[in-house]
Coordinates of C-alpha atoms and ligand atoms in Angstrom, one line a residue:
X1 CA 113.7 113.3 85.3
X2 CA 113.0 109.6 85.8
X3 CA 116.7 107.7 85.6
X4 CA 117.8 104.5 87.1
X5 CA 121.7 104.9 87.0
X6 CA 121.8 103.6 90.8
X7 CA 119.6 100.4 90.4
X8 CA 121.6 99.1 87.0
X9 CA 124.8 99.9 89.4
X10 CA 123.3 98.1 92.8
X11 CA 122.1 95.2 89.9
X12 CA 125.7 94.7 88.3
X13 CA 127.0 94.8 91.7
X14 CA 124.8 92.2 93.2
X15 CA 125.6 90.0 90.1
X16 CA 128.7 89.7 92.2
X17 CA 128.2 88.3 95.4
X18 CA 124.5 87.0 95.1
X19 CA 123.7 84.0 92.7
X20 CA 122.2 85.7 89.5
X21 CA 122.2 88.7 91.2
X22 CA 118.7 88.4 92.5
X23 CA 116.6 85.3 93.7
X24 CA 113.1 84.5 94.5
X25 CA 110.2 86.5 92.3
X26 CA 112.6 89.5 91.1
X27 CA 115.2 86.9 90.3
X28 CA 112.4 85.7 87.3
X29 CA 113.1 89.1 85.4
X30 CA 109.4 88.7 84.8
X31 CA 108.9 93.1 85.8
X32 CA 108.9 95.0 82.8
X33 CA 112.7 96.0 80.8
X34 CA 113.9 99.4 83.7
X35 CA 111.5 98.4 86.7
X36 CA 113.7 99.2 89.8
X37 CA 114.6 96.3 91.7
X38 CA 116.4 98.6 94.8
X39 CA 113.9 100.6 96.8
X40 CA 115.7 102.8 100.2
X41 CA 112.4 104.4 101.6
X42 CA 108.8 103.3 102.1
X43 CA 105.5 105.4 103.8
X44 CA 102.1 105.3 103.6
X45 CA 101.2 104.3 99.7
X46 CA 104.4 105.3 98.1
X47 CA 107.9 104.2 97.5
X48 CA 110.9 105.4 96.7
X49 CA 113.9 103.7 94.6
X50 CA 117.7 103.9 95.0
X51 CA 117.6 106.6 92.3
X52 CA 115.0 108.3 94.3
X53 CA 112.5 108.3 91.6
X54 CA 108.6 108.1 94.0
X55 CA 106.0 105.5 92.8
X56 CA 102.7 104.9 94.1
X57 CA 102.9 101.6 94.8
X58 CA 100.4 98.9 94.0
X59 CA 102.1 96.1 94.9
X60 CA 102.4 96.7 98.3
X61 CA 105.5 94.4 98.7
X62 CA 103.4 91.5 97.4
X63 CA 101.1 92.1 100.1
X64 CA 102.3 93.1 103.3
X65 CA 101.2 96.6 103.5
X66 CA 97.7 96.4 104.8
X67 CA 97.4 99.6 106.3
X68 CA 100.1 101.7 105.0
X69 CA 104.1 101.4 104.9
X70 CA 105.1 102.6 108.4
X71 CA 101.6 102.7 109.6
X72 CA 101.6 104.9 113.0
X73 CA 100.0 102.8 115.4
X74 CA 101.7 100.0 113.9
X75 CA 105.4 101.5 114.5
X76 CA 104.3 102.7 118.3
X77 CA 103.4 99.0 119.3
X78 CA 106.7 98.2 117.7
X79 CA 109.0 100.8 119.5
X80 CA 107.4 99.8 122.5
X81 CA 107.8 96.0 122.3
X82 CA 111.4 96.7 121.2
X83 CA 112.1 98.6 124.6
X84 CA 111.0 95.1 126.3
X85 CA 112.4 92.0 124.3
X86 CA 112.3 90.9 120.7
X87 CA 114.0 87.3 120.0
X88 CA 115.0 86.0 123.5
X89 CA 115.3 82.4 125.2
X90 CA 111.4 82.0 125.7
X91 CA 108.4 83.9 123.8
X92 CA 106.6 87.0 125.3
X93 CA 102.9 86.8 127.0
X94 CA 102.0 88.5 123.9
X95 CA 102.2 85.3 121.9
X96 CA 99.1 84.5 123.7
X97 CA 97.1 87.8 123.4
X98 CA 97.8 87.0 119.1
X99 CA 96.9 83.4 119.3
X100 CA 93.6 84.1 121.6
X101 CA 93.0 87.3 118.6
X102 CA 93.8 85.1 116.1
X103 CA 91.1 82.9 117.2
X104 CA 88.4 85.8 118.6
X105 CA 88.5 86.8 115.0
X106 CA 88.6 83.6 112.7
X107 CA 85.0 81.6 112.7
X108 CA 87.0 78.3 112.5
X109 CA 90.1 78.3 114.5
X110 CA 90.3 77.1 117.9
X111 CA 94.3 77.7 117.9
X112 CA 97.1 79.5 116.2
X113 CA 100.6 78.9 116.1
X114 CA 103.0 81.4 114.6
X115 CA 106.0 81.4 112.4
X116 CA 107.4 83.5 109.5
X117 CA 106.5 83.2 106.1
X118 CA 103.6 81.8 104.0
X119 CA 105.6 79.0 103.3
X120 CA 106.1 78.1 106.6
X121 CA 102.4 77.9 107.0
X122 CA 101.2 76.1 104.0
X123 CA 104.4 73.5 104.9
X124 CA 102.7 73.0 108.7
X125 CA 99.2 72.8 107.1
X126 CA 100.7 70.0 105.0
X127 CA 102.6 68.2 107.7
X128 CA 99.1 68.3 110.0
X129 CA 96.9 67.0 107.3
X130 CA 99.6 64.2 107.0
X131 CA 100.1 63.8 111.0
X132 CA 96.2 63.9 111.1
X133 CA 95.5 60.5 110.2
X134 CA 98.8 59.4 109.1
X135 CA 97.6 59.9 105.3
X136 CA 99.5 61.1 102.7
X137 CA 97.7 62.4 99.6
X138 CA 97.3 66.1 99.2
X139 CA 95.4 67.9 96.9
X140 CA 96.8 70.9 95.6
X141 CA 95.3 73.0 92.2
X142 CA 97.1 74.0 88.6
X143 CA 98.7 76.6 88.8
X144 CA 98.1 77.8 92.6
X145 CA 101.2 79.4 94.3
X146 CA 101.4 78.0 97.8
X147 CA 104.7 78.9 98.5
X148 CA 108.7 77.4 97.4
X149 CA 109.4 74.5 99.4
X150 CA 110.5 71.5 97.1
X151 CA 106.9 70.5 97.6
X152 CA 105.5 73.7 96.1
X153 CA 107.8 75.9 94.3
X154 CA 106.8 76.8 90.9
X155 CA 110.2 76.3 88.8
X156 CA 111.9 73.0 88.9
X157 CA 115.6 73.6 89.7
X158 CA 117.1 71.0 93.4
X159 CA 113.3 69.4 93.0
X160 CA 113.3 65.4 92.7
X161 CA 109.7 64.0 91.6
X162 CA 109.9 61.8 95.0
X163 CA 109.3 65.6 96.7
X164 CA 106.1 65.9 95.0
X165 CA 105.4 62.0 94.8
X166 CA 102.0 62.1 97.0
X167 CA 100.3 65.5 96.0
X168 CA 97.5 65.5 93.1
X169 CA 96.7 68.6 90.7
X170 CA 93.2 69.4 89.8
X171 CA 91.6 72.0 87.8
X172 CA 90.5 75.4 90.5
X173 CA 86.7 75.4 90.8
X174 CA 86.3 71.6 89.1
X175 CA 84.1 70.5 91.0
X176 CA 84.2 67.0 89.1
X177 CA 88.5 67.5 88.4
X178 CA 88.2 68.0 92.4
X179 CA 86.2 64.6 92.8
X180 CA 88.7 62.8 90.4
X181 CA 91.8 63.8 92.2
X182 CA 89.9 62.4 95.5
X183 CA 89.1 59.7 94.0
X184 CA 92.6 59.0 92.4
X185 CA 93.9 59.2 96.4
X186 CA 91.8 56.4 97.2
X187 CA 91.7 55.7 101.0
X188 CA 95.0 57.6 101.2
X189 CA 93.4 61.5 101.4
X190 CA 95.1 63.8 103.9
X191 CA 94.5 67.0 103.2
X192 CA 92.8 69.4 99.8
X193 CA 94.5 73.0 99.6
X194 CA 92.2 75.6 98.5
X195 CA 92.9 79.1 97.4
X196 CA 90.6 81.6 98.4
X197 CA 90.1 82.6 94.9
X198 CA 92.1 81.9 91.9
X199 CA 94.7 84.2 91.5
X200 CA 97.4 82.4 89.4
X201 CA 99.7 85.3 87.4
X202 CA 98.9 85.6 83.8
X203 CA 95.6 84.7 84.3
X204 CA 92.0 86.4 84.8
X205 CA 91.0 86.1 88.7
X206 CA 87.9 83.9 89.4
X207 CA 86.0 84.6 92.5
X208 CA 85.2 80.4 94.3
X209 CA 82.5 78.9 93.2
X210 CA 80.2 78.4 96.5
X211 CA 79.5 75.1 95.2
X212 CA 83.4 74.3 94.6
X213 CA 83.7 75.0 98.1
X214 CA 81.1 73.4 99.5
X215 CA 82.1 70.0 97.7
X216 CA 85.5 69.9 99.0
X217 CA 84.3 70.6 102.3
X218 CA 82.1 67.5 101.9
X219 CA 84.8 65.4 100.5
X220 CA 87.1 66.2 102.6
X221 CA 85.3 65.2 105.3
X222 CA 83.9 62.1 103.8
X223 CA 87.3 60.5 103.2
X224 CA 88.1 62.1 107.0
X225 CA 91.3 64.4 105.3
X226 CA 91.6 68.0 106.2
X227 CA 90.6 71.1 104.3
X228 CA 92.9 74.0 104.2
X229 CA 92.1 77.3 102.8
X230 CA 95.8 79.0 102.1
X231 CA 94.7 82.7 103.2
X232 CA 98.8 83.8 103.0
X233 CA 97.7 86.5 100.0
X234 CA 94.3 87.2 100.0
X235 CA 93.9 87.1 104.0
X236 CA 91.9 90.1 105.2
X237 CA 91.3 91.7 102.3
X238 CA 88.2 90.0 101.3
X239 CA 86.8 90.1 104.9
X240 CA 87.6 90.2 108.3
X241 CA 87.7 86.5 108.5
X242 CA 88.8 83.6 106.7
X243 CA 88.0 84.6 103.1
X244 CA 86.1 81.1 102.3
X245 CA 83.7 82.9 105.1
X246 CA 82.1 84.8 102.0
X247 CA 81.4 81.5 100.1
X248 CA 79.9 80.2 104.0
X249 CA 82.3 77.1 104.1
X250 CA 85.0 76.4 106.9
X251 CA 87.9 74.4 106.6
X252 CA 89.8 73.0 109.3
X253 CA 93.5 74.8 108.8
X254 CA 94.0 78.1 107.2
X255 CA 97.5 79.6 106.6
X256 CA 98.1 83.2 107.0
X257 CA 101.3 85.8 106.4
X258 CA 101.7 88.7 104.2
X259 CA 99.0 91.4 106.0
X260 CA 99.3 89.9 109.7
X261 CA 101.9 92.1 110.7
X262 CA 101.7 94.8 108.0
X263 CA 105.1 94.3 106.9
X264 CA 106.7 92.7 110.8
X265 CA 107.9 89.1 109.5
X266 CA 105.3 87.1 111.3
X267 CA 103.2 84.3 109.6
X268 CA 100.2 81.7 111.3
X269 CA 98.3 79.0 111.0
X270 CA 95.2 78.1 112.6
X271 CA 92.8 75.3 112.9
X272 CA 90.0 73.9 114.5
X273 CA 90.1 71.2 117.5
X274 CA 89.2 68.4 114.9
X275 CA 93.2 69.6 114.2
X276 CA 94.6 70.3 117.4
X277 CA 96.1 66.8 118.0
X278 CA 97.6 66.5 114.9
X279 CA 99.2 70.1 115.2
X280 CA 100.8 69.1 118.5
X281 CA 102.3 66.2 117.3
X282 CA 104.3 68.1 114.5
X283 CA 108.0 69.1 115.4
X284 CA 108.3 72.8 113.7
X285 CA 110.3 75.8 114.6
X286 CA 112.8 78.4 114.1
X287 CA 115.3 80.9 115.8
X288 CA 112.9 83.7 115.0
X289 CA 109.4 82.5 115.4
X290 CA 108.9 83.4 119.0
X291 CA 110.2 86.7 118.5
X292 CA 107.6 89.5 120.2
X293 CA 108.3 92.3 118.3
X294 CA 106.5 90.8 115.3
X295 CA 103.8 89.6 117.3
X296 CA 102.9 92.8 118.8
X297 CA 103.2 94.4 115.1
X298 CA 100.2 91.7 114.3
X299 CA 98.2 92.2 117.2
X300 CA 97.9 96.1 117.0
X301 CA 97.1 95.2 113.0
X302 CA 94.5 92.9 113.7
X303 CA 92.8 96.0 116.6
X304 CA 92.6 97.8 113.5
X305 CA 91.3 95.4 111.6
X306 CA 88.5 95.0 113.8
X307 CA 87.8 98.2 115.2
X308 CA 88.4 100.4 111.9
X309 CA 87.2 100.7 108.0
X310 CA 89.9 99.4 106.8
X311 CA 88.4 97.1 104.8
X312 CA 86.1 99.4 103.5
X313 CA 88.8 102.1 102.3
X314 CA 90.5 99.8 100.6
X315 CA 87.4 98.7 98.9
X316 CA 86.6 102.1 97.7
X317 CA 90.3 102.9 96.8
X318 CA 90.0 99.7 94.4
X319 CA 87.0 100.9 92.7
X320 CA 87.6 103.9 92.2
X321 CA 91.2 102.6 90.6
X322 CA 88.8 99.8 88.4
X323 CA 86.5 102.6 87.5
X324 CA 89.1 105.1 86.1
X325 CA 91.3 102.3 84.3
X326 CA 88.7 100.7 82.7
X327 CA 87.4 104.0 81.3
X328 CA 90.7 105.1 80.4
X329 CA 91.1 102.1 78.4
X330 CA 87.9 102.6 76.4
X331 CA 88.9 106.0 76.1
X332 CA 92.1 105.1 74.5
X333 CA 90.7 102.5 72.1
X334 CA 91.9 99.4 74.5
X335 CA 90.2 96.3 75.9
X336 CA 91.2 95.9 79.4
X337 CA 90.1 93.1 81.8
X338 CA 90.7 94.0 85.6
X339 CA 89.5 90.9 87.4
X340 CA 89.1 89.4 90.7
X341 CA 88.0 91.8 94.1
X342 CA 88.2 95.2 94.0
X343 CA 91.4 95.2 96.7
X344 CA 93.1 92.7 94.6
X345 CA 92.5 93.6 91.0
X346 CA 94.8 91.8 88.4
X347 CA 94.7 94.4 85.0
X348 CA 95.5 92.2 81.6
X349 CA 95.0 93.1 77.8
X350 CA 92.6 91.6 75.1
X351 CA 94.2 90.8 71.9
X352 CA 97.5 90.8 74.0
X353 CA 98.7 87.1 74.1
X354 CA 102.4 88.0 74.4
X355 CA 101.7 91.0 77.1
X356 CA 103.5 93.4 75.1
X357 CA 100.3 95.8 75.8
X358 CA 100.5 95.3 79.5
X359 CA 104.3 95.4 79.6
X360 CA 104.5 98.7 77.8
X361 CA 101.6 100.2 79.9
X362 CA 102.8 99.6 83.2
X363 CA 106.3 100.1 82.0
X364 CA 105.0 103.8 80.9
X365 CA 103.3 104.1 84.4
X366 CA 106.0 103.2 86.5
X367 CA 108.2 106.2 84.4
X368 CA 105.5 108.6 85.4
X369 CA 105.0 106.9 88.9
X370 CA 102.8 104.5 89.3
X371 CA 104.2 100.7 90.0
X372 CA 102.0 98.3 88.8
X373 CA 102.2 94.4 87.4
X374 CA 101.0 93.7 84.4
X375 CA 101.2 89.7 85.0
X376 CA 100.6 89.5 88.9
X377 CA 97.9 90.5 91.4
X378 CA 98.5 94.1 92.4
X379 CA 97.2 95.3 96.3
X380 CA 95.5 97.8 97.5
X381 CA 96.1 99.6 100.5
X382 CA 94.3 101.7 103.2
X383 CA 96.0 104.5 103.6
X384 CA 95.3 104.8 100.0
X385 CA 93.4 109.1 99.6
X386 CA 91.3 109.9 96.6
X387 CA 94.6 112.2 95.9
X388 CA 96.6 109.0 95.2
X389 CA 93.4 107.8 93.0
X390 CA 93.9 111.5 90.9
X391 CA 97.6 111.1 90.8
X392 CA 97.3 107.8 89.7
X393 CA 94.6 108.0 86.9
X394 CA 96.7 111.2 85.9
X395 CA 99.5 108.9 85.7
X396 CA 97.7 105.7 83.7
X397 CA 95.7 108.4 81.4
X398 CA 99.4 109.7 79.9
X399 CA 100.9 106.0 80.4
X400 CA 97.4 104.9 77.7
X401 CA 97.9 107.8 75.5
X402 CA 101.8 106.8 75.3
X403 CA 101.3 103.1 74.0
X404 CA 98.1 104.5 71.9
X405 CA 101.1 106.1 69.6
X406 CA 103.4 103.5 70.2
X407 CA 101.3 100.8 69.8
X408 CA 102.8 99.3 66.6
X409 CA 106.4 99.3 68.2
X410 CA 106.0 97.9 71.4
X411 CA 107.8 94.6 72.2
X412 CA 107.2 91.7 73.8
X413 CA 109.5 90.6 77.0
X414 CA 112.5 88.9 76.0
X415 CA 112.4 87.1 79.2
X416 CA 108.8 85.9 78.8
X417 CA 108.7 85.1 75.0
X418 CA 112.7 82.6 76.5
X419 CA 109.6 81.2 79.2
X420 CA 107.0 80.4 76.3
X421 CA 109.9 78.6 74.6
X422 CA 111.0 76.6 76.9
Ligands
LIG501 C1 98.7 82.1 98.4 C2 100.1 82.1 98.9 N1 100.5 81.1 99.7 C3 101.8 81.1 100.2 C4 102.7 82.0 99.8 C5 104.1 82.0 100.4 O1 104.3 83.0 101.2 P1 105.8 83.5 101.6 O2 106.3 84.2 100.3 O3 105.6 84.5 102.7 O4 106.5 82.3 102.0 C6 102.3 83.1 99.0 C7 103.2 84.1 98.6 O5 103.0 84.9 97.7 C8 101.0 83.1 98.5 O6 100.6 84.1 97.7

């Protein structure tokens, strides 16, 4: 029987001694009313809460899990790293094998340096773009989630306007917003982000448009600033290469994290040589970024990446999980969209403006054992069997029949309908 005593316990004791009892994404209360925020055991596709109530999980921490929580190969390269050195006065020679990989594998890059998070990376793309030419507009689009440095972070608390004073928004795939904001930087360009695709929450995916793309290449190099295509969530799960690769544009600095070390805390960025001074000129570091266990974690993940169907797993586990959702739905008398690619699928509601449809769906789910967002990309993963498809659809079929019958009572979130007030 699905309970979750031990996470409201774990909650009102975190209340205590951490601010709000929760920062970051889980802090936003944004998960459906009984979502577990406490997990104690992760393998392969599944996880398991501090109530030990199993999920299959399709979030994949965010991202992270490429290949499957504790993936074997992944966990021996670990274990033996660990035996050598992990953080220590100097890096290991594996930092090199990683930065020559990074670089074997990704059409653009010439060099990689390493660090932790996403954040890191998108804040060193920034810094380079403005160390480039000594520039300092950047271009960044509506909505895109690059991270939560004061530069980037999407809510507004300890941020000054002066800490956002030289970046532009445009519209995603605007070609003519996208010329505006260059235009509105004037001789002062140094860099345009770029998301792979756009894949803001709450919103239908859209694949790039190859003419987007290939405009902000143009422009960018026109007004000699940088292009950077932020790879941190969609990396390697569009293609074994920088994901603007399928639209057959190259930008000069892409950031990577999430999937590099499936689940090690390691992060990159790499660029191309038109980059390479810049990059050495920037001052960046921390305590853990030269650690070698991480880095082996990311190396043995991208041997897999190369040298397996990894890619194409996941690809089938994501239509097979589009297929069976969007015929459920029909089925059930509901109009589903389930946008974006097939490994990164965001499921939302028609005639659902408030998300009460999508809350009460994946909050029926998640009792029966599925974890799913109804606002947020989900992930897929390859370790992911047609018996977790089965389980799954089993799962989502009773989770549709539920809000069928209970379709006039559910309720929007309280948290979300507080956020449309504000
Ligand atoms: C596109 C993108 N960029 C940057 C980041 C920041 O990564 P991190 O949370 O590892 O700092 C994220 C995280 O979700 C992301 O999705």
């Amino acid at each position: 029987m699905w309970t979750n005593e031990k996470d409201k316990a774990l909650r009102e004791r975190a209340a205590e001694v951490i601010p709000g009892g929760m920062y970051g994404h889980q802090s936003t209360l944004l998960m459906p009313e009984d979502f577990p925020q406490f997990f104690t055991k992760a393998h392969g596709t599944r996880i398991t809460d501090a109530d030990g109530n199993v999920y299959i999980d399709y979030m994949c921490a965010y991202g992270p899990n490429l290949l499957g929580y504790g993936q074997a190969d992944v966990a021996a390269a670990v274990t033996r790293q660990q035996a050598l050195a992990d953080t220590c006065t100097g890096p290991g020679p594996v930092m090199v094998d990683l930065a020559e990989a990074m670089v074997g594998m990704i059409s653009h890059a010439d060099w990689a340096m390493f660090c932790k998070n996403g954040a890191d990376s998108t804040m060193m793309a920034l810094m380079i773009a403005r160390a480039y030419r000594g520039k300092r507009k950047v271009l960044v689009a509506n909505q895109a989630y690059h991270g939560s440095m004061p530069w980037n972070t999407p809510r507004p608390g300890g941020v000054v306007a002066e800490d956002r004073a030289h970046i532009i928004y445009f519209d995603y795939n605007d070609t003519q917003a996208l010329a505006d904001a260059v235009k509105e930087a004037g001789d002062d360009l140094a860099g345009i982000f770029a998301a792979p695709f756009r894949h803001d929450t709450f919103h239908d995916q859209s694949m790039p448009d190859p003419e987007y793309a290939r405009v902000a290449r143009k422009l960018a190099d026109e007004h000699d600033a940088l292009l950077i295509v932020d790879d941190v969530r969609a990396g390697f799960r569009m293609t074994r290469d920088c994901s603007w690769e399928t639209v057959g544009v190259q930008p000069d600095l892409s950031c990577w994290g999430k999937v590099l070390g499936n689940g090690q805390p390691i992060s990159a960025l790499v660029g191309n040589n038109r980059a390479r001074e810049a990059a050495s000129k920037i001052f960046v570091t921390g305590s853990y970024w030269f650690s070698a266990v991480p880095m082996a974690a990311a190396l043995e993940t991208l041997r897999i990446i190369r040298e397996t169907d990894y890619l194409e797993r996941m690809e089938k586990a994501g239509e097979g999980f589009r297929a069976g959702l969007v015929k459920q739905a029909a089925d059930f008398g509901f109009g589903l969209r389930h946008t974006g690619p097939a490994t990164m699928p965001i499921v939302l509601f028609e005639d659902d403006p408030d998300f009460k449809i999508g809350y009460g769906f994946c909050r029926a789910a998640m009792k029966r054992g599925v974890y799913m967002s109804p606002y947020h990309n989900m992930f897929m993963n390859a370790a992911m069997t047609d018996a977790d498809l089965e389980e799954t659809l089993e799962a989502t079929g009773a989770a549709f029949e539920e809000i069928k019958k209970n379709r006039a009572s559910l309720k929007p979130s309280a948290v979300l309908a507080a956020l449309a007030d504000a």
